[in-house]
PDB file of C-alpha atoms in Angstrom:
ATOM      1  CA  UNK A   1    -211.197 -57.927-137.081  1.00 71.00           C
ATOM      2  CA  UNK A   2    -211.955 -56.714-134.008  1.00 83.00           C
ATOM      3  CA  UNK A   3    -208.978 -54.565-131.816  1.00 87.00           C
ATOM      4  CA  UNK A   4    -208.150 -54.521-128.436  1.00 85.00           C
ATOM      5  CA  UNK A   5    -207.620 -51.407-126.812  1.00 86.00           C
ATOM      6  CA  UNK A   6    -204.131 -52.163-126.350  1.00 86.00           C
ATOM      7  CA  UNK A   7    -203.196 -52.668-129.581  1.00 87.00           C
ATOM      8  CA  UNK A   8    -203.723 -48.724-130.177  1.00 86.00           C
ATOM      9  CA  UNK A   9    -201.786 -46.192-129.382  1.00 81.00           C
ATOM     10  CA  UNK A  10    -203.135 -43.679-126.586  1.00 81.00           C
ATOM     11  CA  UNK A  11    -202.590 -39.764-125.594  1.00 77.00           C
ATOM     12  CA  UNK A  12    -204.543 -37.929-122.885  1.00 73.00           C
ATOM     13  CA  UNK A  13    -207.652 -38.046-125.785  1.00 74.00           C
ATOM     14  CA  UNK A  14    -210.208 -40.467-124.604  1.00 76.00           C
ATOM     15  CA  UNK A  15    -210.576 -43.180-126.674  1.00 84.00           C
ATOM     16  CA  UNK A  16    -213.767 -45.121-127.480  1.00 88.00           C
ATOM     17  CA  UNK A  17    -213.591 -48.570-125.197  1.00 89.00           C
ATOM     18  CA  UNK A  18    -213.519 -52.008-127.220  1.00 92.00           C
ATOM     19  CA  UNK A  19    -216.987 -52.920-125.993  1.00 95.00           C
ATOM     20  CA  UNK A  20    -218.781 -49.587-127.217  1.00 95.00           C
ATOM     21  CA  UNK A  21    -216.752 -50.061-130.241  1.00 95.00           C
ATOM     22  CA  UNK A  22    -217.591 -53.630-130.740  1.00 96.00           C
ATOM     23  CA  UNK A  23    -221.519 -52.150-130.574  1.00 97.00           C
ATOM     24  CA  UNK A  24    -221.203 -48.906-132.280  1.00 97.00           C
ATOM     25  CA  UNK A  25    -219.397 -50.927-135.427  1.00 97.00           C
ATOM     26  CA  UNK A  26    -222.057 -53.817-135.148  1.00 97.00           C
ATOM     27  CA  UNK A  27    -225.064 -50.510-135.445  1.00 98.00           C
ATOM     28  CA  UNK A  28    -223.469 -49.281-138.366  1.00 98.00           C
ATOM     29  CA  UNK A  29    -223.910 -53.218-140.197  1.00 98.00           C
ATOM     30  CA  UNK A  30    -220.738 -52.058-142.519  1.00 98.00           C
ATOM     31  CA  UNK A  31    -220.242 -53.801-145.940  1.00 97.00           C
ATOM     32  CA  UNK A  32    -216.975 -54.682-147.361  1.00 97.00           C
ATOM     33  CA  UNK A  33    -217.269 -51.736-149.537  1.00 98.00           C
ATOM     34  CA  UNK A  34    -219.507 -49.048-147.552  1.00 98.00           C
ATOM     35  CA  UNK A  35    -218.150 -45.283-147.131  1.00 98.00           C
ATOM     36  CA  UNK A  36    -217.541 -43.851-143.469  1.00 98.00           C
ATOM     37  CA  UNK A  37    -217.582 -40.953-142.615  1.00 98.00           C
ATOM     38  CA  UNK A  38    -216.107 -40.622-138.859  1.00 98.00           C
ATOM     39  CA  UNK A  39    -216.766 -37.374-137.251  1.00 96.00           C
ATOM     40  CA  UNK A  40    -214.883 -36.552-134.017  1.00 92.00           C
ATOM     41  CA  UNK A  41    -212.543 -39.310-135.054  1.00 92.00           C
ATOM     42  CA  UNK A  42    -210.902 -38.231-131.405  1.00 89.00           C
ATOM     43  CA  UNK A  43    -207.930 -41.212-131.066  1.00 90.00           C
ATOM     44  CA  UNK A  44    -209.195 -42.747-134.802  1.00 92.00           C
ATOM     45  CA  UNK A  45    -210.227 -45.895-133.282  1.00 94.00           C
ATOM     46  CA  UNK A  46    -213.470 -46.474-134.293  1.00 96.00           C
ATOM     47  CA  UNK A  47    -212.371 -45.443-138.114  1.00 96.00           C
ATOM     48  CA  UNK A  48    -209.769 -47.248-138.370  1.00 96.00           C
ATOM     49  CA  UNK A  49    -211.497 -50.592-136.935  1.00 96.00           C
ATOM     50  CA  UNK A  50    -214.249 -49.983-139.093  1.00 97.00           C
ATOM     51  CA  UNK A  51    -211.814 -49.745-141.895  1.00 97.00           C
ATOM     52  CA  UNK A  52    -210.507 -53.282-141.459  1.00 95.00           C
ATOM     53  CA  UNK A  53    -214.153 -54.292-142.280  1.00 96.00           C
ATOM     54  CA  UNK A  54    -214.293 -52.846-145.500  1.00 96.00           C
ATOM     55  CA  UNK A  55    -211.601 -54.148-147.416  1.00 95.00           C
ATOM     56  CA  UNK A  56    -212.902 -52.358-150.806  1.00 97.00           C
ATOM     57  CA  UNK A  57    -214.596 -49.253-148.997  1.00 98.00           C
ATOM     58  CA  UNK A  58    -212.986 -46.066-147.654  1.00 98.00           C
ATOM     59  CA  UNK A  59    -213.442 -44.310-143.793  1.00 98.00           C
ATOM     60  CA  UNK A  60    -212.524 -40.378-143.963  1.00 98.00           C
ATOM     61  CA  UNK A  61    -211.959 -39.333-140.330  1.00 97.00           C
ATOM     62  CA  UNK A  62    -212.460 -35.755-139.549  1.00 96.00           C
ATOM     63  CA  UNK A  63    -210.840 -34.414-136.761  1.00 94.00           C
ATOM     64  CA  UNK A  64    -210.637 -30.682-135.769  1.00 92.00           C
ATOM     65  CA  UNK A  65    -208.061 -31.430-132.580  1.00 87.00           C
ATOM     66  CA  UNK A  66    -204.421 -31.156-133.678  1.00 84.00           C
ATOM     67  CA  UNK A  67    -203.265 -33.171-130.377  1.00 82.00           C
ATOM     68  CA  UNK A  68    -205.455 -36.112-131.800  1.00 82.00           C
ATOM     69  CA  UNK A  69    -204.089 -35.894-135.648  1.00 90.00           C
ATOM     70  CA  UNK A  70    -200.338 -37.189-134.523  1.00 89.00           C
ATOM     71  CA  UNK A  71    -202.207 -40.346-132.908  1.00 90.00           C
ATOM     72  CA  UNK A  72    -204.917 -40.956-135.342  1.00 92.00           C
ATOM     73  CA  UNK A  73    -201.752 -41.420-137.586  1.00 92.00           C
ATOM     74  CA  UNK A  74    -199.756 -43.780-135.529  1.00 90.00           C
ATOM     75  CA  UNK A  75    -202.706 -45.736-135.293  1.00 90.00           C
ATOM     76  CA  UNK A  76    -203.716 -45.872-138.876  1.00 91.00           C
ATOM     77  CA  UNK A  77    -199.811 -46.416-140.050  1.00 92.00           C
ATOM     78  CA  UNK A  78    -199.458 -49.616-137.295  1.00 92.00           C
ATOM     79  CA  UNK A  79    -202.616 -50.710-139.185  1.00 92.00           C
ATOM     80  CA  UNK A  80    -201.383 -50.301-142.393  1.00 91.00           C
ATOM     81  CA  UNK A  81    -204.530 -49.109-144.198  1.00 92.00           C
ATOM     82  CA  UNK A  82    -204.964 -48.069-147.031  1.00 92.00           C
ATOM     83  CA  UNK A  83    -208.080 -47.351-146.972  1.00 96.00           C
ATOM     84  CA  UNK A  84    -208.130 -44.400-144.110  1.00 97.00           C
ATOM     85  CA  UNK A  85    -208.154 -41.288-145.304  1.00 96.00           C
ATOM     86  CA  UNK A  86    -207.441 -38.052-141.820  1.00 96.00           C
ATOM     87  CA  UNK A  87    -208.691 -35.221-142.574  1.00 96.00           C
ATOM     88  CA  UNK A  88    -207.879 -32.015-140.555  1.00 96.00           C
ATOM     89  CA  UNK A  89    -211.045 -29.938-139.663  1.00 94.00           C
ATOM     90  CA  UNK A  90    -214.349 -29.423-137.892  1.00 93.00           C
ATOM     91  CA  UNK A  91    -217.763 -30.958-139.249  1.00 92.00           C
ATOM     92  CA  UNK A  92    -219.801 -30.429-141.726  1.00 94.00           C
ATOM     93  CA  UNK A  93    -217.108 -27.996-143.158  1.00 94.00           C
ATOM     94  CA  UNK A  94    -214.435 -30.453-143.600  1.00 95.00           C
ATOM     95  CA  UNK A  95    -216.623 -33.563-144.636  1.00 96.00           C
ATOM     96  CA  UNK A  96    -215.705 -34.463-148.147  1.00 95.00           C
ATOM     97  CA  UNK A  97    -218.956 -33.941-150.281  1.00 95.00           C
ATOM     98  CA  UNK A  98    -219.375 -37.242-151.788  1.00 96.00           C
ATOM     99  CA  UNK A  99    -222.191 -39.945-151.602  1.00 96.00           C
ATOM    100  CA  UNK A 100    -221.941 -42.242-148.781  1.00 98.00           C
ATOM    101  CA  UNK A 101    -223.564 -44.905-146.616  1.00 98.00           C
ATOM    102  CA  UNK A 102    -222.344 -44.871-142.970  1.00 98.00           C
ATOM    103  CA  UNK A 103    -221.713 -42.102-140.820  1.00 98.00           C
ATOM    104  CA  UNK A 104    -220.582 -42.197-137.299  1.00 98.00           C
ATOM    105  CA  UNK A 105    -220.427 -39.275-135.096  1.00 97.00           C
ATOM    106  CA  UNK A 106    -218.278 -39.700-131.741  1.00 93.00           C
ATOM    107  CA  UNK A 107    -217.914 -35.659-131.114  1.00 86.00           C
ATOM    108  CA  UNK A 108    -219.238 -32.813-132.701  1.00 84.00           C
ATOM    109  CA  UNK A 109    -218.517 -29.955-130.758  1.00 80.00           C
ATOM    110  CA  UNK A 110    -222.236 -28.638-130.774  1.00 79.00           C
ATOM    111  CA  UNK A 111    -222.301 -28.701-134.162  1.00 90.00           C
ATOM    112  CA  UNK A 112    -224.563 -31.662-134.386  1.00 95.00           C
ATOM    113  CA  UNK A 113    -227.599 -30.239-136.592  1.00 96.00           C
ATOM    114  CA  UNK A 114    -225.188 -28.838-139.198  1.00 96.00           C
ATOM    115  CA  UNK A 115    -223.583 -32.119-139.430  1.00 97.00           C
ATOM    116  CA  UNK A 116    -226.680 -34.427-139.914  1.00 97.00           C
ATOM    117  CA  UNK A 117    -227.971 -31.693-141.921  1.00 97.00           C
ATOM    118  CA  UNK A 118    -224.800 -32.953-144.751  1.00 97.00           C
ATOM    119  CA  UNK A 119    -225.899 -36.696-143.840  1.00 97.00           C
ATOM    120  CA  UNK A 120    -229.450 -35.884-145.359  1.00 97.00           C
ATOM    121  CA  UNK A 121    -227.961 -33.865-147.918  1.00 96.00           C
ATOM    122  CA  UNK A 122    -224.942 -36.322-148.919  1.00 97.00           C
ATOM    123  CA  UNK A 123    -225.466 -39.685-147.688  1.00 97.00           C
ATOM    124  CA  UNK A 124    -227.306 -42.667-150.089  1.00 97.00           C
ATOM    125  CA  UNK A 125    -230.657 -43.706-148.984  1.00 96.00           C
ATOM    126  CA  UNK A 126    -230.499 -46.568-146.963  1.00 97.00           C
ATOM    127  CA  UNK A 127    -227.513 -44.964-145.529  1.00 98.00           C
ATOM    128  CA  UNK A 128    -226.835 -45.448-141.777  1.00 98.00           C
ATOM    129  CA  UNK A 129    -226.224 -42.720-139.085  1.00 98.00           C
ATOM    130  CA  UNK A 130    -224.766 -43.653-135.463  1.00 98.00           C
ATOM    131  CA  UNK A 131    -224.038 -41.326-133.012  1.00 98.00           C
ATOM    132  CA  UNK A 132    -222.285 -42.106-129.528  1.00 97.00           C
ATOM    133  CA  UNK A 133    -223.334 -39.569-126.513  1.00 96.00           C
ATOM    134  CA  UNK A 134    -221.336 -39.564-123.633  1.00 93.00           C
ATOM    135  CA  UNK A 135    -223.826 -36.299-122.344  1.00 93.00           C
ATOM    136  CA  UNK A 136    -227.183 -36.285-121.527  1.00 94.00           C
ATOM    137  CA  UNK A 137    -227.005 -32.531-123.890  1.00 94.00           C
ATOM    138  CA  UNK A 138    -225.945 -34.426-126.490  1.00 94.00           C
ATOM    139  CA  UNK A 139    -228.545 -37.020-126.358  1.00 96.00           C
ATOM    140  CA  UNK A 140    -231.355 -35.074-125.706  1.00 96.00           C
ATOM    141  CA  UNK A 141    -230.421 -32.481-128.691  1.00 96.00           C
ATOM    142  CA  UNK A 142    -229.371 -35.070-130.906  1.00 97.00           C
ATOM    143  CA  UNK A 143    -232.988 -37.153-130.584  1.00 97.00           C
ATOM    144  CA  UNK A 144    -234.443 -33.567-130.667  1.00 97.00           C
ATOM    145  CA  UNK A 145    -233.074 -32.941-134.055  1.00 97.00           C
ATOM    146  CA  UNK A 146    -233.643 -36.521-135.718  1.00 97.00           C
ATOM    147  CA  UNK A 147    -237.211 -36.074-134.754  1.00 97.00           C
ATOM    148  CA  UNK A 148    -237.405 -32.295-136.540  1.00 97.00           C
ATOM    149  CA  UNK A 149    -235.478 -34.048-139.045  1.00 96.00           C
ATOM    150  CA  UNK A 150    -238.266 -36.973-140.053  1.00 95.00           C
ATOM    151  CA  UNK A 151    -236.594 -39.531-138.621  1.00 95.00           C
ATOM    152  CA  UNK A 152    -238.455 -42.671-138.057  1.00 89.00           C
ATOM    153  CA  UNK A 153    -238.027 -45.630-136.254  1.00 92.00           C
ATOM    154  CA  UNK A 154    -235.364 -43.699-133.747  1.00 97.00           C
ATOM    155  CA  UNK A 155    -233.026 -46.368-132.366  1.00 98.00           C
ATOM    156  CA  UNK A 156    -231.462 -45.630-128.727  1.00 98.00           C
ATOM    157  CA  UNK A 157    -229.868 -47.468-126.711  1.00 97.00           C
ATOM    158  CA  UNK A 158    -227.428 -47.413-123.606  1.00 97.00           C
ATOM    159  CA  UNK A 159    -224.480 -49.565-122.666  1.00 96.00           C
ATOM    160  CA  UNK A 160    -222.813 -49.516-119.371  1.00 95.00           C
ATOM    161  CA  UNK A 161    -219.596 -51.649-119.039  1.00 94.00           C
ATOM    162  CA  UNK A 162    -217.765 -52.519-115.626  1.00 94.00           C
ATOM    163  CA  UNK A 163    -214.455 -53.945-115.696  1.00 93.00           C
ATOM    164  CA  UNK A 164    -212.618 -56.221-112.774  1.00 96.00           C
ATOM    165  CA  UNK A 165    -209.656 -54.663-111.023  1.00 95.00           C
ATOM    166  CA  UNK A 166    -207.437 -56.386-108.183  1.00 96.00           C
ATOM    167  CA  UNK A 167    -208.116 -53.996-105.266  1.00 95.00           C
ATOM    168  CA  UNK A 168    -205.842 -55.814-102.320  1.00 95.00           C
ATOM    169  CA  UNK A 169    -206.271 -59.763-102.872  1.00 96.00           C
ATOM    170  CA  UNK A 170    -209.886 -58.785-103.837  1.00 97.00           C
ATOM    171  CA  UNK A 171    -211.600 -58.086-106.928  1.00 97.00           C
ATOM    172  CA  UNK A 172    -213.951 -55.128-107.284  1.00 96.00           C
ATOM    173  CA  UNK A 173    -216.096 -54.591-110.469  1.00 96.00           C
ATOM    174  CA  UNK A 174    -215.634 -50.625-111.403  1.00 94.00           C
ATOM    175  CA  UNK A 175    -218.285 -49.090-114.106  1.00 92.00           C
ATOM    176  CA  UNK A 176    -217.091 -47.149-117.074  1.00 89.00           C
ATOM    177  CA  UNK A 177    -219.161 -43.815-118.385  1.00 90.00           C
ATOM    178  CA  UNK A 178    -222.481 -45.446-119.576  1.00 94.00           C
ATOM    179  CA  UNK A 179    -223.022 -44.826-123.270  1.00 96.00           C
ATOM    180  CA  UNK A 180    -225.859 -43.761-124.901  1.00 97.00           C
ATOM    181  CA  UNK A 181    -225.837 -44.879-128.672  1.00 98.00           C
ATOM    182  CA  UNK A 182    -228.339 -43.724-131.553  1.00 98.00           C
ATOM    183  CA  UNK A 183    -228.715 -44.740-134.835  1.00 98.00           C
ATOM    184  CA  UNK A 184    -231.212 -43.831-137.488  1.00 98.00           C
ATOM    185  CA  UNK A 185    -231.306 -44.683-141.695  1.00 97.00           C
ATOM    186  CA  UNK A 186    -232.265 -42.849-143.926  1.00 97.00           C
ATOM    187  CA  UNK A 187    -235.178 -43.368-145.873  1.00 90.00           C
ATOM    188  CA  UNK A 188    -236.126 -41.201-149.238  1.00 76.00           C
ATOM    189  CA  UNK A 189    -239.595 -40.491-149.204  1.00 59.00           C
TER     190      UNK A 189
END
């Protein structure tokens, strides 16, 4: 089901807007029992909508910020998953080694080649990587690395959302941060 972005909690962590959500899930093409793996789980939102897609599947968020932990937990717990599994820690260190199909990263703190590094290593073939970039760094050394990497059939694309606000007795249309969005699969040779 998908969540508004006031149904979650916030803090001062930015949080991943309902319409890059809504697109970043829809990349991933979850099944009711796929294996997340969200890294840079930030506010937990994208984890724990995912999660309410996959009924008999599992999402392990990894977040390294402590700030973010507290509210990844209020939002999981007003959820009432059981199927969300926060775990304390930067990526790849503190990614469970077990086989899985989806992995999202939404921050990873230059650490980007080490962590698709334990997608190739870890994840099924077939298994689907999306990464959100809210940097032009990021993008650039992400597609970089999926390219070293073998990748094929690179999928990027951007989405730029504006939202109405009441300026006066006027309404003005102000743009969010664009988002660039990536995803690959991976295919066994």
């Amino acid at each position: 089901m998908h969540i508004y972005d006031k149904d979650f909690t916030q803090t001062e962590l930015p949080m991943t807007k309902q319409e890059i959500r809504a697109v970043s899930i829809a990349k991933l093409m979850l099944k009711p029992n796929s294996i997340l793996i969200d890294v840079g789980a930030g506010t937990g939102t994208i984890g724990i909508e995912a999660a309410t897609y996959m009924p008999q599947g599992k999402v392990y968020a990894i977040e390294k910020e402590e700030k973010g932990l507290d509210t990844i937990k209020l939002n999981a717990e007003k959820f009432n998953l059981d199927n969300f599994e926060l775990i304390h820690g930067k990526a790849p260190d503190a990614i469970p080694n077990i086989a899985y199909d989806r992995m999202f990263i939404g921050g990873s703190t230059g650490g980007i080649e080490e962590i698709i590094n334990h997608f190739l290593t870890y994840a099924k073939d077939e298994a689907i990587l999306v990464i959100n970039c809210i940097t032009l760094e990021t993008q650039s050394k992400s597609l970089e690395i999926l390219k070293e990497k073998g990748f094929k059939d690179i999928e990027v694309i951007t989405v730029t959302v504006g939202r109405a606000k009441r300026v006066g007795p006027y309404t003005m249309m102000f743009g969010e941060n664009p988002i660039c969005i990536i995803k690959v699969i991976k295919r066994n040779k």
